[in-house]
CSV table of C-alpha atoms (C1' of nucleotides) in Angstrom, one decimal:
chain,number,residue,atom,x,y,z
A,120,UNK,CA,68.9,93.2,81.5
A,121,UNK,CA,65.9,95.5,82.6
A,122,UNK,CA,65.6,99.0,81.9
A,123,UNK,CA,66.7,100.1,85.2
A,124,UNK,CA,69.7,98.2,85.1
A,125,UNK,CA,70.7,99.8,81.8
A,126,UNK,CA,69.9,103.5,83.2
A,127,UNK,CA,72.1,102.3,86.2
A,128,UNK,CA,74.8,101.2,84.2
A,129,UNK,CA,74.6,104.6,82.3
A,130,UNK,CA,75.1,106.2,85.9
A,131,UNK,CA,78.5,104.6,86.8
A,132,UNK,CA,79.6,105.5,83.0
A,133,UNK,CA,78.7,109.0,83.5
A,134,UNK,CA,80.6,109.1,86.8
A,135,UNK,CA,83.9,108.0,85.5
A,136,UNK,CA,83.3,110.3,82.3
A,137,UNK,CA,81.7,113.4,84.0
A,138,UNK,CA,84.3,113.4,87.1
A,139,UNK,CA,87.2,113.3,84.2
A,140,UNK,CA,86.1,116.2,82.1
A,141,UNK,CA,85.3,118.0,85.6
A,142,UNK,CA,88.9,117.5,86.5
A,143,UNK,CA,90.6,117.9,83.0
A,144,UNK,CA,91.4,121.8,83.0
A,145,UNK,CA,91.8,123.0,85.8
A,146,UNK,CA,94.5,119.5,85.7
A,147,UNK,CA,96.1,121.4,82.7
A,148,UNK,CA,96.3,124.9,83.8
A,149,UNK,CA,98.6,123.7,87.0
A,150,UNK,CA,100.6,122.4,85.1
A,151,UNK,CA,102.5,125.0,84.1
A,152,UNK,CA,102.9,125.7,87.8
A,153,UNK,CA,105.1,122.2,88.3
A,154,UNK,CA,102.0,121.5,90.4
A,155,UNK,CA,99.4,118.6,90.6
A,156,UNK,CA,95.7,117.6,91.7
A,157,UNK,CA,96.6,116.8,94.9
A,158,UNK,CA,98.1,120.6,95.4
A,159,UNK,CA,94.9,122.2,94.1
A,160,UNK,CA,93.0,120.3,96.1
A,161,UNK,CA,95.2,121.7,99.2
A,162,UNK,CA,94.4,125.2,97.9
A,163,UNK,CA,90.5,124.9,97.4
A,164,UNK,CA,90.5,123.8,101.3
A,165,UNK,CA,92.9,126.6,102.3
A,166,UNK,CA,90.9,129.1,100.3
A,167,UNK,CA,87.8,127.8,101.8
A,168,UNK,CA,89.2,127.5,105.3
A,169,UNK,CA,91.9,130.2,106.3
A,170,UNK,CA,93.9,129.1,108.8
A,171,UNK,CA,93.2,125.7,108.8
A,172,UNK,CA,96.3,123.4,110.5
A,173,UNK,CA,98.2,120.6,109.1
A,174,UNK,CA,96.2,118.1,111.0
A,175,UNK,CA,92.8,119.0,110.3
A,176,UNK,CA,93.3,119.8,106.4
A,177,UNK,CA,94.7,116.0,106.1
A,178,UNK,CA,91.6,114.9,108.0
A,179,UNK,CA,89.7,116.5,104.9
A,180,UNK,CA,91.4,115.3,102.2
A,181,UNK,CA,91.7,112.0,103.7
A,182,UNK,CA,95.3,111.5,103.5
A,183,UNK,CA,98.3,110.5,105.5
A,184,UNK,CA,100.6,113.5,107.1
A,185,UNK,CA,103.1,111.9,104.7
A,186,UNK,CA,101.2,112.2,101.7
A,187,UNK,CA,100.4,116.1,102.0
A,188,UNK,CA,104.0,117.2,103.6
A,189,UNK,CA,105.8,117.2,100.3
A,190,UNK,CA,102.9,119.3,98.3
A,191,UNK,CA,102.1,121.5,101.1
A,192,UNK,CA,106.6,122.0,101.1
A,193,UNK,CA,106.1,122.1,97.4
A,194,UNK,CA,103.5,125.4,97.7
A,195,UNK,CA,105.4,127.0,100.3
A,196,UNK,CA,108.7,127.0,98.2
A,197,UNK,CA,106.8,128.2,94.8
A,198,UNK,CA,105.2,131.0,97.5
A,199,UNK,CA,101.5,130.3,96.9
A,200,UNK,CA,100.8,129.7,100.8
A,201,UNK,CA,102.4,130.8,104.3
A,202,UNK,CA,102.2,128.8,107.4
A,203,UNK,CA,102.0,130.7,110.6
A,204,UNK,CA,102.8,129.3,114.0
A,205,UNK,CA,99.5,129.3,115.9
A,206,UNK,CA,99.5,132.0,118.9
A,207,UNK,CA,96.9,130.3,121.1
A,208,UNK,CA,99.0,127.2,120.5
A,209,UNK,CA,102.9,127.3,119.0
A,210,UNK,CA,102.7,123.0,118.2
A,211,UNK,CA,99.8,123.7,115.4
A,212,UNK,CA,100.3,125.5,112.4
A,213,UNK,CA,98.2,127.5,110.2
A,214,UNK,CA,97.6,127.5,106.8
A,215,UNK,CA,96.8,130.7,104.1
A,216,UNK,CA,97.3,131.0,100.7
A,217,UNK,CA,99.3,134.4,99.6
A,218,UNK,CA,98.0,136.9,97.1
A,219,UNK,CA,99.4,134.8,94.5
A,220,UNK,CA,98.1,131.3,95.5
A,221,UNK,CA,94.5,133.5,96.3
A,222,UNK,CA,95.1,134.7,92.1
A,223,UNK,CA,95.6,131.0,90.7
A,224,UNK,CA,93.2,129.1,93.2
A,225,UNK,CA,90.9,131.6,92.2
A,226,UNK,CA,91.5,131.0,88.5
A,227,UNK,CA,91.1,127.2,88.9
A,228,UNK,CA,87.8,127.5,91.0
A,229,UNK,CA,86.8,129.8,87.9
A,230,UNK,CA,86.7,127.5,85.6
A,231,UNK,CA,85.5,124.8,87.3
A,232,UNK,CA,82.5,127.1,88.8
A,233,UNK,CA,82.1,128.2,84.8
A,234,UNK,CA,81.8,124.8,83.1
A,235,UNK,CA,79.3,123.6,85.9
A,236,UNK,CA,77.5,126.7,86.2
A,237,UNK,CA,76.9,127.2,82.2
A,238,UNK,CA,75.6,122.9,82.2
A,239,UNK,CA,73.1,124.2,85.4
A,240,UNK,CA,71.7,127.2,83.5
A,241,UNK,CA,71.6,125.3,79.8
A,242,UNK,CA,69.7,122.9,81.7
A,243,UNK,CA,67.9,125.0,83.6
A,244,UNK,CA,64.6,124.0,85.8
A,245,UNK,CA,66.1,122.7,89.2
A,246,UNK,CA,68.8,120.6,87.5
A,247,UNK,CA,71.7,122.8,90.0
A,248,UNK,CA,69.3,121.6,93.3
A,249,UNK,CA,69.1,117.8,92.1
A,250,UNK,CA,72.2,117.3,91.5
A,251,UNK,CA,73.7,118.7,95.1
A,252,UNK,CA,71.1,117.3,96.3
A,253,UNK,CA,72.3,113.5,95.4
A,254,UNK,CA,76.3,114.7,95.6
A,255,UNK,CA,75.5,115.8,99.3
A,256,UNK,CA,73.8,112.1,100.0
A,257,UNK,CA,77.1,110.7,98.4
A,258,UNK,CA,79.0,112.7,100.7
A,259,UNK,CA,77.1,112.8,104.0
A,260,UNK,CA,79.4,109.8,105.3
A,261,UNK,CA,82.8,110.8,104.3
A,262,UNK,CA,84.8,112.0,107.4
A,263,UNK,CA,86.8,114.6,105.4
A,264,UNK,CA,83.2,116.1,104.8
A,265,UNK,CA,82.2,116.3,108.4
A,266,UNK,CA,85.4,118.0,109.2
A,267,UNK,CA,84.8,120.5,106.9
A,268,UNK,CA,81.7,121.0,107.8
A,269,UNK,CA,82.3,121.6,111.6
A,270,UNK,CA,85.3,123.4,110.6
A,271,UNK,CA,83.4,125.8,108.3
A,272,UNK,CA,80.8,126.5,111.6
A,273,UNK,CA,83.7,127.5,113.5
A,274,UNK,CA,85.0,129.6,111.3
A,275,UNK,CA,81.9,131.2,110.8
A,276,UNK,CA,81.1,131.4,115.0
A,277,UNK,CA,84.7,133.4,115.1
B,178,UNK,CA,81.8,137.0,98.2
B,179,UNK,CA,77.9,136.2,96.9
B,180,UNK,CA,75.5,133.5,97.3
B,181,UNK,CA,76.0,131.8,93.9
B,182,UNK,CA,79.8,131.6,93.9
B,183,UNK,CA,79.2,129.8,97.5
B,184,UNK,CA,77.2,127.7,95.9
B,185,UNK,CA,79.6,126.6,93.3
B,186,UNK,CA,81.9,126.2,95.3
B,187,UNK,CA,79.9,123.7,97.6
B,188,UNK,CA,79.7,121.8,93.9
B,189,UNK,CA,83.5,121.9,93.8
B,190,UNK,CA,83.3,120.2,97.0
B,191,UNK,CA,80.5,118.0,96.6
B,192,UNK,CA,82.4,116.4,93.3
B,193,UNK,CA,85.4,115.4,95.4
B,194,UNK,CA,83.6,113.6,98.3
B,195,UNK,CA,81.3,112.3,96.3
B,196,UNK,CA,83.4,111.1,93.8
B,197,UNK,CA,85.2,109.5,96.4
B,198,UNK,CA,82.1,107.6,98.1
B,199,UNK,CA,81.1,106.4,94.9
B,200,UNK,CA,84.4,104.7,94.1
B,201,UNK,CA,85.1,103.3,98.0
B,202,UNK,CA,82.6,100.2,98.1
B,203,UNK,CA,84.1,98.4,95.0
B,204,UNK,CA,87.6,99.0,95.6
B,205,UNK,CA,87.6,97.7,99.1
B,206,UNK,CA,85.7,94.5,97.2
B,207,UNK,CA,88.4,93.9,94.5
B,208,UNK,CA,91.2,94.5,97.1
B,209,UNK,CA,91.1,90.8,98.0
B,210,UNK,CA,91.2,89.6,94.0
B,211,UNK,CA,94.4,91.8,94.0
B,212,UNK,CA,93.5,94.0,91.5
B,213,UNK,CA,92.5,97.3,91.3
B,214,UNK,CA,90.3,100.6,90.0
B,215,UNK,CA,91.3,100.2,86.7
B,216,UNK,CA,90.8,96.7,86.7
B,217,UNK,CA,87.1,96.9,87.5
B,218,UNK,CA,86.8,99.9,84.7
B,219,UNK,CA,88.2,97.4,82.3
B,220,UNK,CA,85.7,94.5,83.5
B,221,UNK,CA,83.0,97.4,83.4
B,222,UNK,CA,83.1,97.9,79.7
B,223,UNK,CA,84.4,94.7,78.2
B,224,UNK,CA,80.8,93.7,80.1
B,225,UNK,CA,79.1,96.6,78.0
B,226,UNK,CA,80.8,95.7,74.9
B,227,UNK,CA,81.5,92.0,74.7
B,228,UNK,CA,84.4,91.1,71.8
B,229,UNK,CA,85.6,94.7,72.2
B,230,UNK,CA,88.9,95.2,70.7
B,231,UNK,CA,92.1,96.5,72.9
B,232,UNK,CA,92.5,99.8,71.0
B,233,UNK,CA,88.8,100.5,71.5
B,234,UNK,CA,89.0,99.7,75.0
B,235,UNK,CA,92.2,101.9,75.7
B,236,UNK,CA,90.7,105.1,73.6
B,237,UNK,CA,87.2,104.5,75.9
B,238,UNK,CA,89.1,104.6,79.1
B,239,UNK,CA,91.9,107.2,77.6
B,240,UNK,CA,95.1,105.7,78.8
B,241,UNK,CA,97.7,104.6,76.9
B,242,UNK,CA,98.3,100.8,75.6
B,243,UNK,CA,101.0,100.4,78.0
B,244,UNK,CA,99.1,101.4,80.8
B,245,UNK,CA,96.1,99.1,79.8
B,246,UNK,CA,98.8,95.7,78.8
B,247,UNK,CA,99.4,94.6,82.3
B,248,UNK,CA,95.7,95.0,83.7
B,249,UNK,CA,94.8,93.3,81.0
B,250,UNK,CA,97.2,90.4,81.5
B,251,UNK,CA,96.7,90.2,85.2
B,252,UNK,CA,92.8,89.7,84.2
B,253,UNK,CA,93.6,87.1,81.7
B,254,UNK,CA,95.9,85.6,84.5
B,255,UNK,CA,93.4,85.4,87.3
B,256,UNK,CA,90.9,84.1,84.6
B,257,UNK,CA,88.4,87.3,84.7
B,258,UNK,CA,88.4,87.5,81.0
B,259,UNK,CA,89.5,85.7,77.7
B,260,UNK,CA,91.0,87.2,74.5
B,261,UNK,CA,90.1,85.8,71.3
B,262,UNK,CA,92.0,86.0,67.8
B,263,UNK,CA,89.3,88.3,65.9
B,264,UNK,CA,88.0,85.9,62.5
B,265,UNK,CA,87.4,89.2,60.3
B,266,UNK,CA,90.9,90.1,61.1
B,267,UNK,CA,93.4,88.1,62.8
B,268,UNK,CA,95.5,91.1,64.1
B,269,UNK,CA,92.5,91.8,67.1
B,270,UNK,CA,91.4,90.3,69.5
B,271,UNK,CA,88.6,90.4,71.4
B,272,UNK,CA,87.8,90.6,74.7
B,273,UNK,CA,85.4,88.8,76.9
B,274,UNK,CA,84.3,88.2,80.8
B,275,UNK,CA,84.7,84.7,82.0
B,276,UNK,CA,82.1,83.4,83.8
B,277,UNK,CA,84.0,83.9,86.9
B,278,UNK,CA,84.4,87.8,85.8
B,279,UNK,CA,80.9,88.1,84.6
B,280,UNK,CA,80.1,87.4,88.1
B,281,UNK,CA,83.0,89.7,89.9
B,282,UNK,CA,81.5,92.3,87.3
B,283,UNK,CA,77.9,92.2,88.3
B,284,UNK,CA,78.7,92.3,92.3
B,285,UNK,CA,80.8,95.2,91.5
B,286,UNK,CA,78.3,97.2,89.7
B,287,UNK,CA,74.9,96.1,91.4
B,288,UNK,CA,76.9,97.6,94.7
B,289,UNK,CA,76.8,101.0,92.9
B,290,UNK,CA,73.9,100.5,91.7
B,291,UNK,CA,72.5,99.5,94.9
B,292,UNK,CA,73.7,102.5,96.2
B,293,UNK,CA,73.0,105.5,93.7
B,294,UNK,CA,69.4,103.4,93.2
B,295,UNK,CA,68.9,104.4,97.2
B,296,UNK,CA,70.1,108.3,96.7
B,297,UNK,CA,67.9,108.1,93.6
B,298,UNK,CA,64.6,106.7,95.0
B,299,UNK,CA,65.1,108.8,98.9
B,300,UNK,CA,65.1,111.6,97.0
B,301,UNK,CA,62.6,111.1,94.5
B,302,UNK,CA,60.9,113.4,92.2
B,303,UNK,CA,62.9,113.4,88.8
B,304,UNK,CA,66.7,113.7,90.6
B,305,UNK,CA,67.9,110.7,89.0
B,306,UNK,CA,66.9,112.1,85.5
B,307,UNK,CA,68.3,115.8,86.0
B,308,UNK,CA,71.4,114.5,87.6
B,309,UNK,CA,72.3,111.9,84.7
B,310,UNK,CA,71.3,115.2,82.3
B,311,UNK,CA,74.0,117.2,84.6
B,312,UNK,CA,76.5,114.1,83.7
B,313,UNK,CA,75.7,113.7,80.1
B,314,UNK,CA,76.7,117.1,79.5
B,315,UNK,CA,79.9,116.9,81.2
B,316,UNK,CA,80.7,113.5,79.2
B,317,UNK,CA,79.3,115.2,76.3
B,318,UNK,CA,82.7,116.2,75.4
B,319,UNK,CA,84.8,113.2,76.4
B,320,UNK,CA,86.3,111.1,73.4
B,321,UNK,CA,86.4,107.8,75.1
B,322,UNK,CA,82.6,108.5,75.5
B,323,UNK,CA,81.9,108.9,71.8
B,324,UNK,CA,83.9,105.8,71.3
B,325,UNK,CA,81.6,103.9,73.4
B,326,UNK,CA,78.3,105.3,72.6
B,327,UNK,CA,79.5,104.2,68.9
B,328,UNK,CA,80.6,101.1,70.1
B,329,UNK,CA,77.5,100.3,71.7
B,330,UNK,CA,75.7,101.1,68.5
B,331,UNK,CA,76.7,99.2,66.5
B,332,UNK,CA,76.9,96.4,68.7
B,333,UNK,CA,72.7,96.9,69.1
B,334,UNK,CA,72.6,96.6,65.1
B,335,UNK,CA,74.4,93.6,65.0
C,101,DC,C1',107.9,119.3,137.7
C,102,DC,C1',107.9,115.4,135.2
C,103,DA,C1',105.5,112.1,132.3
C,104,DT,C1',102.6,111.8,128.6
C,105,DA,C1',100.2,113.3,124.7
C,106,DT,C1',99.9,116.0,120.6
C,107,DA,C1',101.3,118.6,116.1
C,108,DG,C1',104.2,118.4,112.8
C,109,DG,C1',108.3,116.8,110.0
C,110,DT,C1',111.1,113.4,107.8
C,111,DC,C1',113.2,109.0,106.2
C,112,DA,C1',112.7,104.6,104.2
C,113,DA,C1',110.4,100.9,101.9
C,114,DT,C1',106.8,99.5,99.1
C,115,DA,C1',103.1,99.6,95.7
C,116,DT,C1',100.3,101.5,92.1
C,117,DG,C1',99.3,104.2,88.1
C,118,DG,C1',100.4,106.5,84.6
C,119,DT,C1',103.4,108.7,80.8
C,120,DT,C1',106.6,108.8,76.4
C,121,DG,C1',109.8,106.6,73.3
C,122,DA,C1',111.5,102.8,71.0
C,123,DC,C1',111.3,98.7,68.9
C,124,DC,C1',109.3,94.1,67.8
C,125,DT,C1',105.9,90.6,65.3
C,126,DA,C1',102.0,89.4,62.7
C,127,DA,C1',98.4,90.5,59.7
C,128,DT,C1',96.2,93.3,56.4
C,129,DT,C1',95.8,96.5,52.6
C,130,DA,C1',97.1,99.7,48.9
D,204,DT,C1',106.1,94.3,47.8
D,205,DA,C1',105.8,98.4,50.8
D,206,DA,C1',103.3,100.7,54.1
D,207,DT,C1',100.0,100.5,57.7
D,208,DT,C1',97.7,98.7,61.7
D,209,DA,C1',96.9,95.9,66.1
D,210,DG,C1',99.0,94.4,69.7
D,211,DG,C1',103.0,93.5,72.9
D,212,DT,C1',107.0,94.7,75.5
D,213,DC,C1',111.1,97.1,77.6
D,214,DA,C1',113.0,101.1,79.7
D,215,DA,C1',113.1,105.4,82.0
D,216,DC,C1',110.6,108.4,84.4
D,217,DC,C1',107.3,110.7,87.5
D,218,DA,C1',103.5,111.1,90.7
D,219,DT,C1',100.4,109.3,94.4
D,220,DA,C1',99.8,107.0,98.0
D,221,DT,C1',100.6,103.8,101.9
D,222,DT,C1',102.8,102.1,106.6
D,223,DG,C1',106.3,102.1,110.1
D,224,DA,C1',109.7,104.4,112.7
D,225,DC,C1',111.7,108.0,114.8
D,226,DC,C1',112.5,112.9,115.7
D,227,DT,C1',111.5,117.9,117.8
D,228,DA,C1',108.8,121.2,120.1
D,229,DT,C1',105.0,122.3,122.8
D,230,DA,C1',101.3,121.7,125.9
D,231,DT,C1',98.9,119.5,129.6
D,232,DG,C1',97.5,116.6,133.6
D,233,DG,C1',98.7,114.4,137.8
DNA sequence: CCATATAGGTCAATATGGTTGACCTAATTA
DNA sequence: TAATTAGGTCAACCATATTGACCTATATGG
C-alpha cells in the first residue's frame, strides 16, 4: 500500500472517530431531558430557522414526516418549542423554540462551538477555513443543505 | 448575534451534512450484500489490523460484544471474513478478510477515498493536511482510537 | 363551486442498531 | 484448584428509521 492510500485510510478513521467525539456531549447532556440526537438536531434547525414548517424542516434533516412527528410531539409536550398555525396559510405550521428550548439549544450549540473552536485556535494558521472549506464540498450535494440554504436567503430577504 | 458564533454554527452544520455524504456511497454499495454500516466499520479495521482479536475490535469501534456478535456472524456467514483459534492462546480468535471481503473492503474504501482524494486535490494547498490535524484532535480523545493506534503498533513491530 | 392538491397527523408493520443483565463454556493463570 | 479472561448467547428493552395507507383541514385552479 502507497503512502497515499495509508493517509487515505487515516481519513475515513478520523471521520468515524472525529464525528463520534463531535457528537458525544452534547448526546449526554440531552439526556437528562428524556431527549435524543434526532431532537437536537430539530432544535439547531429551528434555532437557525424560526418559523420553519413541518415540511420543509424534514426536507433538511432528510427524514420521513413519520420519523420527525413523534420528536417534534415529544418537544412540544416537554415545552421546548410551539407550533403556530401559519396566517398567510392555516394548512402549514410553524416552528419556534420557547425561552426554554432557546436556553438548552443554546447550551448544546455551546459546547459543540467550544470544543471546535478551542481545536481551530490551538491549531491556528487557516486550519478553521480548510476544514469548511472541504465540509462545504462534502455537503454542496445534499438536498437538506440546499434547503437550508434557500431557506436561510428567505429569511434573511424578510 | 456576531460573526464568529455564525461561523460555528455553519461548522455545526457542515458536520451533519457532511457526515452524511461521506457515509452515503458505501452504504447504498453494501445494501445489496445485506449488510450494513457497521458491517463495513468491522471489514474496515479487521483490514487495518489483520488477526485482530474480538475484544480489540469491539473496544476500537466502542460497542458492546453483543452488539458486535451478530455482524460478526453474518460476515463469517456470507464468507467476508474467517475467525481463527489464536495458537498463543486458544481462548481468541482472530479475525481476517476473505478474499472475497478483502475485495468488498477495498471497493468500499477506494469509493471514499476516491471521493475525499477529489475535495482534497480541487482544493489544494495543504487542506487535506490541516483538516486531518482538525480530525486528529477530535479523535485525540477517543479510546477506541488509542486502541487502534496501539494496535497498529505493534502490528508494524511484528 | 367542485375537484384536486397540499400540509400535516397517525396507525401499522417491519427492520436495524444499540443497550444492560445474566449466564454459559473453554482456556489460562495465580 | 480457584479465579480470571475471551467469547458466545438469550432476553428485555429502547430508539431510529422506513414504507404504505388513510385521515382532516385548507387552499387553489378550472
Amino acid at each position: 500500500m502507497n503512502e497515499e492510500e495509508q493517509k487515505l485510510n487515516e481519513v475515513l478513521m478520523l471521520f468515524y472517530f472525529g464525528y463520534r467525539t463531535f457528537t458525544e456531549k452534547p448526546d449526554q447532556m440531552i439526556e437528562k431531558y428524556g431527549i435524543q440526537r434526532v431532537h437536537h438536531r430539530i432544535l439547531f434547525f429551528i434555532a437557525r430557522i424560526p418559523g420553519i414548517t413541518v415540511n420543509d424542516l424534514l426536507s433538511i434533516i432528510e427524514v420521513s414526516k413519520q420519523a420527525l412527528n413523534a420528536p417534534l410531539r415529544q418537544l412540544y409536550e416537554k415545552g421546548l418549542i410551539t407550533m403556530v398555525q401559519a396566517d398567510y396559510d392555516k394548512r402549514y405550521k410553524q416552528l419556534y423554540l420557547t425561552e426554554k428550548g432557546k436556553l438548552l439549544e443554546s447550551e448544546l450549540s455551546h459546547v459543540q462551538h467550544e470544543q471546535m473552536k478551542n481545536i481551530f485556535t490551538s491549531l491556528g494558521g487557516n486550519h478553521q477555513e480548510a476544514w469548511i472549506d472541504v465540509m462545504k464540498e462534502l455537503s454542496r450535494v445534499r438536498p437538506g443543505q440546499k434547503q437550508f440554504q434557500a431557506l436561510l436567503k428567505e429569511n434573511l430577504e424578510k
